[in-house]
Short mmCIF file of C-alpha atoms and ligand atoms in Angstrom, two decimals:
data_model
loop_
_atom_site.label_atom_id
_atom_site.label_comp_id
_atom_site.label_asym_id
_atom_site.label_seq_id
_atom_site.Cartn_x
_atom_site.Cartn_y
_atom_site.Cartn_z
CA UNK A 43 -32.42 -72.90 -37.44
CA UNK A 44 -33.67 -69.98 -38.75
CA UNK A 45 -33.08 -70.72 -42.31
CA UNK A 46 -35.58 -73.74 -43.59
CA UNK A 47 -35.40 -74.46 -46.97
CA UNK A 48 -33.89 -73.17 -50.68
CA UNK A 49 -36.72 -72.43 -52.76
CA UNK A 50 -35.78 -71.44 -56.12
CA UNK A 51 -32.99 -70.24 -58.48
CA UNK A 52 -33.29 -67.28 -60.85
CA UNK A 53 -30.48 -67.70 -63.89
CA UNK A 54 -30.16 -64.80 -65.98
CA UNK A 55 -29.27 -66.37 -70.00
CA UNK A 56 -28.83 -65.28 -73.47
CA UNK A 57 -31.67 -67.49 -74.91
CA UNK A 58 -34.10 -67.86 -72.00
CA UNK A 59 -36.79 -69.80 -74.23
CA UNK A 60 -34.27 -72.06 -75.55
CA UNK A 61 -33.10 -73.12 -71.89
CA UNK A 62 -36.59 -73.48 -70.63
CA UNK A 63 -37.47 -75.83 -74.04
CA UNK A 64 -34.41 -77.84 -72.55
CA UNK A 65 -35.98 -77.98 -69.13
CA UNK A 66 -39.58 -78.92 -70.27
CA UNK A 67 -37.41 -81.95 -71.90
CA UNK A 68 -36.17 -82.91 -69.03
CA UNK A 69 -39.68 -82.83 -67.40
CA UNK A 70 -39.88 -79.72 -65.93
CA UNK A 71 -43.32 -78.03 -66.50
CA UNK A 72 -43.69 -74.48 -67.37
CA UNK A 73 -45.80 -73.62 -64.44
CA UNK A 74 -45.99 -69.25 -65.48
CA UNK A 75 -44.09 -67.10 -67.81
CA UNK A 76 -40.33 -67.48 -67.77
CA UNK A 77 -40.71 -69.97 -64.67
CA UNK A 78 -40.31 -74.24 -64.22
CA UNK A 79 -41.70 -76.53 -61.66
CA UNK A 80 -43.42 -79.33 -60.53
CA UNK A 81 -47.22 -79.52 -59.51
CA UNK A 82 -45.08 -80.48 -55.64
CA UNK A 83 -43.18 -77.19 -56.35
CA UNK A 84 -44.40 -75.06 -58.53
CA UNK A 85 -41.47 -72.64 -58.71
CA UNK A 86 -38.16 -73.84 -58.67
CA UNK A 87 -36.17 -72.79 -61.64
CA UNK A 88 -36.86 -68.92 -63.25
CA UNK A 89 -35.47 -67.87 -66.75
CA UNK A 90 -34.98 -64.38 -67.74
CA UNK A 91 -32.43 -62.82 -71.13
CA UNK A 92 -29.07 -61.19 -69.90
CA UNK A 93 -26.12 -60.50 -72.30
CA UNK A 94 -24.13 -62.95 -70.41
CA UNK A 95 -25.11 -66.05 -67.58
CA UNK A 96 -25.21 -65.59 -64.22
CA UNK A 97 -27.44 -66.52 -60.90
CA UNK A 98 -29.88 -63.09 -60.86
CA UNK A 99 -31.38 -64.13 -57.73
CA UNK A 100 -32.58 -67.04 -55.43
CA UNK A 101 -34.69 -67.77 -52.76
CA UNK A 102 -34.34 -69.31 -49.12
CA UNK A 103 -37.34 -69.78 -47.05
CA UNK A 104 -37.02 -69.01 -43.10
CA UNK A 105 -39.40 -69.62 -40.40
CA UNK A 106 -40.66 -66.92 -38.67
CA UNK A 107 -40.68 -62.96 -39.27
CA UNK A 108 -38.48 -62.18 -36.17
CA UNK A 109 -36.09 -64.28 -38.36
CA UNK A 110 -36.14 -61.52 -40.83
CA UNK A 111 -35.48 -58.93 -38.28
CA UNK A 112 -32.69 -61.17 -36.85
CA UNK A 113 -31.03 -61.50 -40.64
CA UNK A 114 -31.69 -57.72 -41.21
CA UNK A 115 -29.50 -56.53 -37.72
CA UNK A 116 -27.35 -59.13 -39.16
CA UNK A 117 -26.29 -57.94 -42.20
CA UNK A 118 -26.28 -54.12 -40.93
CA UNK A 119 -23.39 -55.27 -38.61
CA UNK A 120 -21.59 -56.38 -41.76
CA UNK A 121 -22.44 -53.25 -42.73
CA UNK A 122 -24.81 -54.74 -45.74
CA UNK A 123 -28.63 -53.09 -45.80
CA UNK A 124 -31.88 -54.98 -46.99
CA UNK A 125 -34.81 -54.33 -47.86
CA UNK A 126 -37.43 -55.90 -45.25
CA UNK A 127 -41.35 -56.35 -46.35
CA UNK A 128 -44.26 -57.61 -44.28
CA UNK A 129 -42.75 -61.48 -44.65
CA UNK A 130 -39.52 -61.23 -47.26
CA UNK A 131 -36.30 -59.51 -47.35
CA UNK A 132 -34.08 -58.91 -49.86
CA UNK A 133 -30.54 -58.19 -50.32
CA UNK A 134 -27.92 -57.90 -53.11
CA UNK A 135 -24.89 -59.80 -53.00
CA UNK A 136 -21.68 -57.69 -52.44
CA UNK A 137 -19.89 -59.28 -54.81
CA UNK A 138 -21.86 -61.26 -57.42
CA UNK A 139 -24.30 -58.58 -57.66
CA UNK A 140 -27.58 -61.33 -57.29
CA UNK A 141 -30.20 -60.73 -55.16
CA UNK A 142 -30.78 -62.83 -52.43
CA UNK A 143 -34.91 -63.44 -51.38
CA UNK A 144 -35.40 -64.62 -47.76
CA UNK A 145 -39.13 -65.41 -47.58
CA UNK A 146 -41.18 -66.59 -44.07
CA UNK A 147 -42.44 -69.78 -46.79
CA UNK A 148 -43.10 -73.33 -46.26
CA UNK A 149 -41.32 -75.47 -49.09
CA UNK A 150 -43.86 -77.55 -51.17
CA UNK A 151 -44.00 -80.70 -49.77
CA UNK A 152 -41.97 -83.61 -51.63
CA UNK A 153 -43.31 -87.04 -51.90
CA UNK A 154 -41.06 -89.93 -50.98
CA UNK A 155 -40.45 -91.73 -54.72
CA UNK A 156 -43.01 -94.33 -55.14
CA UNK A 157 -40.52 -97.53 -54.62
CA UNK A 158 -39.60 -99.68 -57.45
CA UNK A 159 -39.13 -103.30 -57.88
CA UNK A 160 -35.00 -104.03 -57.82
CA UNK A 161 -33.73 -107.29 -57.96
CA UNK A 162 -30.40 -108.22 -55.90
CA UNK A 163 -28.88 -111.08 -54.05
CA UNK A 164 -31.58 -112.98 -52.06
CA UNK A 165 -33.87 -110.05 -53.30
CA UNK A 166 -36.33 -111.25 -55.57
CA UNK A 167 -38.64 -108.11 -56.28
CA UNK A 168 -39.21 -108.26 -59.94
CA UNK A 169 -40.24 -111.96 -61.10
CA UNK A 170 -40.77 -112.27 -65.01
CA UNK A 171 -40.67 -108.47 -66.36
CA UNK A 172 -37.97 -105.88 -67.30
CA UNK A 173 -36.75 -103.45 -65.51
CA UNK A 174 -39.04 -100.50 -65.76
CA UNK A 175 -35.75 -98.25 -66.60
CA UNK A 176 -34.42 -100.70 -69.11
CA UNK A 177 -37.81 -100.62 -71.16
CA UNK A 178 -37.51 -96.85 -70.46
CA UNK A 179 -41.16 -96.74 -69.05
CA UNK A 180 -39.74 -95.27 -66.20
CA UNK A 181 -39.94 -91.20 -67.04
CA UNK A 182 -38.14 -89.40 -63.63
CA UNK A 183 -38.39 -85.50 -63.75
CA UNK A 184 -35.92 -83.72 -61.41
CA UNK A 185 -37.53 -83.29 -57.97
CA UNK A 186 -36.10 -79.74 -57.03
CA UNK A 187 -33.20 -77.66 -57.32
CA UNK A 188 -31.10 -78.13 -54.20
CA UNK A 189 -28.19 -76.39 -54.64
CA UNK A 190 -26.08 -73.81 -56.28
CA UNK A 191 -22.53 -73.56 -56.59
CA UNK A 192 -20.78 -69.83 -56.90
CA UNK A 193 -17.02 -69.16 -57.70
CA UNK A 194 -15.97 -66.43 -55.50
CA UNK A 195 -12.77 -63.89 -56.09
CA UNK A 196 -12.93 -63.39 -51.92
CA UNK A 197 -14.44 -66.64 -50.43
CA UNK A 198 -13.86 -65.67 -47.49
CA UNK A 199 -16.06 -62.24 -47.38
CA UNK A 200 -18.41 -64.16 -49.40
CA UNK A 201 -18.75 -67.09 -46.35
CA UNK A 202 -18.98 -64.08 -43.92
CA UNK A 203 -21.72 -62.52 -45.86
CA UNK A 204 -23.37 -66.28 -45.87
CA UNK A 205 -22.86 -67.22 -43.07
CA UNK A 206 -22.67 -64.40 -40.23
CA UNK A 207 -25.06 -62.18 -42.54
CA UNK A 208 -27.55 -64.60 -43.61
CA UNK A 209 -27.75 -66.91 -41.10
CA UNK A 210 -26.25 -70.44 -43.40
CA UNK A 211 -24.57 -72.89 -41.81
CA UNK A 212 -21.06 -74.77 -42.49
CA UNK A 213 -21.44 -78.32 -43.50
CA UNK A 214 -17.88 -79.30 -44.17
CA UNK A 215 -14.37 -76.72 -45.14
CA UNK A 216 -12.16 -77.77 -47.30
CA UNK A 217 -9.46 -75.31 -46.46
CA UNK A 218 -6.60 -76.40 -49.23
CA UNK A 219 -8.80 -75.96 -52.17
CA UNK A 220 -10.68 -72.77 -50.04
CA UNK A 221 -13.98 -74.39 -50.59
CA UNK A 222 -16.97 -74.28 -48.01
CA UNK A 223 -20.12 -76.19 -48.30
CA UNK A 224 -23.13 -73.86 -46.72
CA UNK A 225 -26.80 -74.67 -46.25
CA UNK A 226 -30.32 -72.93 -45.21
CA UNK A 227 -31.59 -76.58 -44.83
CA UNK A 228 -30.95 -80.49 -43.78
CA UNK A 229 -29.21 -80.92 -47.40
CA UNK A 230 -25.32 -81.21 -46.69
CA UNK A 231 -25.21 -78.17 -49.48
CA UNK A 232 -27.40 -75.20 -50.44
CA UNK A 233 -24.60 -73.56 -51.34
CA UNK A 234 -20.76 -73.82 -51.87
CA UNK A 235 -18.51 -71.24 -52.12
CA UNK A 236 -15.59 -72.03 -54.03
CA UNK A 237 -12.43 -69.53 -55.24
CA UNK A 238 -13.04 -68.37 -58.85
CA UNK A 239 -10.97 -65.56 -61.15
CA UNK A 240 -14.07 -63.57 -61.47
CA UNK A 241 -17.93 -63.94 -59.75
CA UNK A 242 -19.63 -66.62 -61.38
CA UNK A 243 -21.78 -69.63 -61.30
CA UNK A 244 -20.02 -72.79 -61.24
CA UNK A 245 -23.04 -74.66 -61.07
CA UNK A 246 -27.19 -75.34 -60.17
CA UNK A 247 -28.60 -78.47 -59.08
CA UNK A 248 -31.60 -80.33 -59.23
CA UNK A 249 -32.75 -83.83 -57.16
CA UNK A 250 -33.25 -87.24 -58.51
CA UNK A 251 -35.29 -89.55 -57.09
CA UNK A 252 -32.48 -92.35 -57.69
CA UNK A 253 -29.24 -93.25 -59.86
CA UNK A 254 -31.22 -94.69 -62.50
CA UNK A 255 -33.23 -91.36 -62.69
CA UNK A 256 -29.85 -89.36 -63.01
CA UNK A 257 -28.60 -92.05 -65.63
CA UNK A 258 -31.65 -91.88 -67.85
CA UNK A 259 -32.40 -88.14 -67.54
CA UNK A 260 -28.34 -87.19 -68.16
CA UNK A 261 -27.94 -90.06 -71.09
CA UNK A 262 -30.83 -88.01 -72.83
CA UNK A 263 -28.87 -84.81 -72.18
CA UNK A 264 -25.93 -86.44 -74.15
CA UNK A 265 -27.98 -88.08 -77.22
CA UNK A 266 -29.23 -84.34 -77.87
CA UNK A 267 -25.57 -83.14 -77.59
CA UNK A 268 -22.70 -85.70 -77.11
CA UNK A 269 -20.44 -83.14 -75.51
CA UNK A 270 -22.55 -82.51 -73.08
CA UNK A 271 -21.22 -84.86 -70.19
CA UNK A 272 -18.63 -82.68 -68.31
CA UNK A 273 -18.13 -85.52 -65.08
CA UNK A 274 -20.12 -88.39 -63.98
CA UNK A 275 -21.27 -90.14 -63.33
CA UNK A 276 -19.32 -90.99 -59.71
CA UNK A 277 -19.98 -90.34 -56.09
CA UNK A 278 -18.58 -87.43 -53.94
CA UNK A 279 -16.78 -87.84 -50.64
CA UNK A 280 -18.17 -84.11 -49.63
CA UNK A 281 -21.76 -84.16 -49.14
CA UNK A 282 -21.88 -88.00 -50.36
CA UNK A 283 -24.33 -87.35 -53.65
CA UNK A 284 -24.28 -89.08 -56.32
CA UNK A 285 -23.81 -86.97 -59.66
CA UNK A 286 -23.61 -86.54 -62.85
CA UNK A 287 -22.28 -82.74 -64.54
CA UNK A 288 -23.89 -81.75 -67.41
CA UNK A 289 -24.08 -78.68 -69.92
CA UNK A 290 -27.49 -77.38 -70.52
CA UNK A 291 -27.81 -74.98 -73.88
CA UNK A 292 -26.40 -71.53 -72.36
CA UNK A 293 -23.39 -73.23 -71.46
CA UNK A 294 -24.20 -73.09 -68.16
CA UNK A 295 -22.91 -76.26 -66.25
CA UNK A 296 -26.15 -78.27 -64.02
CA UNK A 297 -26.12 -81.45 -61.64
CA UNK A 298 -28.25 -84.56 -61.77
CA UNK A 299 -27.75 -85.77 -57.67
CA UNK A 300 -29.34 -87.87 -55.75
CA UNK A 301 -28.29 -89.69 -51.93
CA UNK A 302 -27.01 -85.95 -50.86
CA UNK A 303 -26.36 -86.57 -46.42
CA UNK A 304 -29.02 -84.85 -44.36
CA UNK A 305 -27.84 -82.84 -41.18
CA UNK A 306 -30.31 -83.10 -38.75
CA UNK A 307 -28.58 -82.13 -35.43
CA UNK A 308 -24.72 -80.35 -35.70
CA UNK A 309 -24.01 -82.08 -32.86
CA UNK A 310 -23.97 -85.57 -34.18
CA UNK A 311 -22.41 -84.34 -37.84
CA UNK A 312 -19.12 -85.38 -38.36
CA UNK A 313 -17.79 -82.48 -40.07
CA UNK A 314 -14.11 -83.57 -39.56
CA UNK A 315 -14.13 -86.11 -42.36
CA UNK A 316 -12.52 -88.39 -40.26
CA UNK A 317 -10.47 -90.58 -42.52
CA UNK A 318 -7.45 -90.98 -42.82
CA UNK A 319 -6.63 -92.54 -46.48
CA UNK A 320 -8.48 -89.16 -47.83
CA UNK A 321 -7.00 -87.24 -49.79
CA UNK A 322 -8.90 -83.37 -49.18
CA UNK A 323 -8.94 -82.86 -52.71
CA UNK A 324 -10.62 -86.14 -53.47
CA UNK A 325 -13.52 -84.81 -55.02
CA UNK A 326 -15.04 -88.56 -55.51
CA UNK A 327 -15.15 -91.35 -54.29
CA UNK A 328 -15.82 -93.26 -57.19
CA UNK A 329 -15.96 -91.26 -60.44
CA UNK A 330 -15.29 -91.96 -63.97
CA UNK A 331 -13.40 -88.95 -64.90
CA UNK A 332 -13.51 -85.24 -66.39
CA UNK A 333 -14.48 -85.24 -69.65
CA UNK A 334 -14.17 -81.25 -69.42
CA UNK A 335 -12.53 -78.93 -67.20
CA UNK A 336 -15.33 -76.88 -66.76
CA UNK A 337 -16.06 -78.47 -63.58
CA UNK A 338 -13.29 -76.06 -62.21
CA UNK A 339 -14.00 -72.98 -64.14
CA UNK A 340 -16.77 -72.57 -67.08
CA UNK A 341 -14.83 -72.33 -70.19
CA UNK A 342 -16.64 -69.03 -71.77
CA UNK A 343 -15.02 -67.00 -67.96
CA UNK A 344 -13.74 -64.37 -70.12
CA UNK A 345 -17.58 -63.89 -72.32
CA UNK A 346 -18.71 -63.71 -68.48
CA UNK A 347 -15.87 -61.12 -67.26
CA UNK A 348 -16.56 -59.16 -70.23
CA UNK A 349 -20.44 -59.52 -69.56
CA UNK A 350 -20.12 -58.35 -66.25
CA UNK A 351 -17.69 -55.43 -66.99
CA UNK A 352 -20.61 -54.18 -69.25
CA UNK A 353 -23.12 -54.36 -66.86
CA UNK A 354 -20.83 -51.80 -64.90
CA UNK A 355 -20.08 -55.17 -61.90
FE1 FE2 B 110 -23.25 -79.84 -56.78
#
């Protein structure tokens, strides 16, 4: 596939220093000015001040430069230009108004995690010591931001321009609730487009190594702020991650995931969900239940309507 890899998220905030202070919490390292990372990848989440939140920009990586000239022809058909340099291309958004960076780039490479003692029936790993994540000596950092979630008010163009423009591919419909999952790599999601009121992030995400990870990580989310939790943790059908939905401090809503399906070869995914007991708008298959409904719609819409309006979108 043309499309290899997401690279990194740009999210445009009120109080950029404030939201990076909440990263470098979390274990994200301030790797330049206004920008969080990992010594594996360096540049995953940027920060930047806007009078109201929303994605600015992000990143995919493709393979070759013909895949740039492929992407550009594209997008003209869909009557969309770019802007094509020696190895990126970039291209506003129709309707969000975010720039989208397609760069010929190899994503830092991620080291398996380094595998940890678990006890379990007839499984007798750790003899005579605590569990490194009860003691809390285990200290997970997110991995990398995997995905990003946008409400759309036409999620249909907005596929097209994804898909047929940019070169994603369709993981998995769900047609009744008008939601598409999309990705530029083996994740099941990059990107899903979902139906929304008015353009706007519904959510960013960022890799755990396991479920203890998210559990620790998320649980220190809600000791700083105990309405933080918004759902999770649980398990989805749709993609098959593992999650917990959080609130960072711009009020912008982020996922802890780990266990996401990989989608090697389209011809062996089973995109039809085959299953009959499923309901499509099962969102999880084992949850424990919305805590907030901003997993639908973030509850400041009308701060980012009126944020948007001003910025002449
Ligand atoms: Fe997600």
């Amino acid at each position: 596939m043309a499309l290899t890899d997401f690279l990194d998220l740009t999210l445009a905030v009120a109080e950029p220093a404030e939201l990076e202070a909440f990263w470098n919490r979390r274990g994200l390292d301030t790797t330049a000015l206004g920008q969080l990372g990992t010594p594996e990848r360096p540049t995953q989440l940027v920060l930047r001040e806007a009078n109201y939140r929303h994605v600015a920009s992000f990143t995919v990586a493709c393979e070759l430069r013909s895949d740039l000239l492929t992407i550009s022809d594209r997008l003209l058909r869909l009557g969309v230009t770019s802007t094509l340099g020696e190895d990126e291309l970039s291209v506003e958004d129709p309707i969000f108004g975010h720039t989208i960076v397609v760069k010929v780039a190899t994503a830092g490479l991620l080291l398996p995690p380094t595998p940890r003692a678990l006890n379990g029936p007839g499984q007798l790993s750790r003899a005579n010591r605590r569990s490194e994540a009860a003691v809390r000596t285990y200290e997970p950092r997110p991995r990398r931001v995997g995905h990003v979630v946008l409400g759309s008010t036409d999620p249909q163009a907005s596929v097209n321009f994804y898909v047929n423009g940019l070169g994603f591919r369709v993981s998995d419909t769900l047609p009744e609730a008008g939601a598409t999952f999309l990705r530029c790599s083996k994740d099941h999601h990059n990107l899903l487009i979902l139906p929304a009121p008015v353009p706007c992030m519904n959510h960013y995400a960022l890799e755990m190594d396991d479920i203890d990870a998210i559990g620790l990580r998320g649980f220190d989310v809600v000791h700083e702020r105990p309405d933080a939790s918004v759902y999770g943790m649980g398990r989805h059908v749709v993609g098959s991650n593992v999650f917990w939905y959080l609130l960072d401090p711009a009020g912008g809503m982020f996922e802890f995931f780990t266990d996401m399906d990989q989608i090697t070869n389209d011809d062996e995914w089973d995109s039809e969900l085959r299953r009959d007991d499923w309901d499509p708008f099962t969102i999880a298959t084992y949850e424990s239940g919305f805590s907030k409904m901003d997993f639908f719609l973030p509850s400041d819409i009308d701060a980012i309507a009126a944020g948007r309006e001003a910025a002449g979108w």
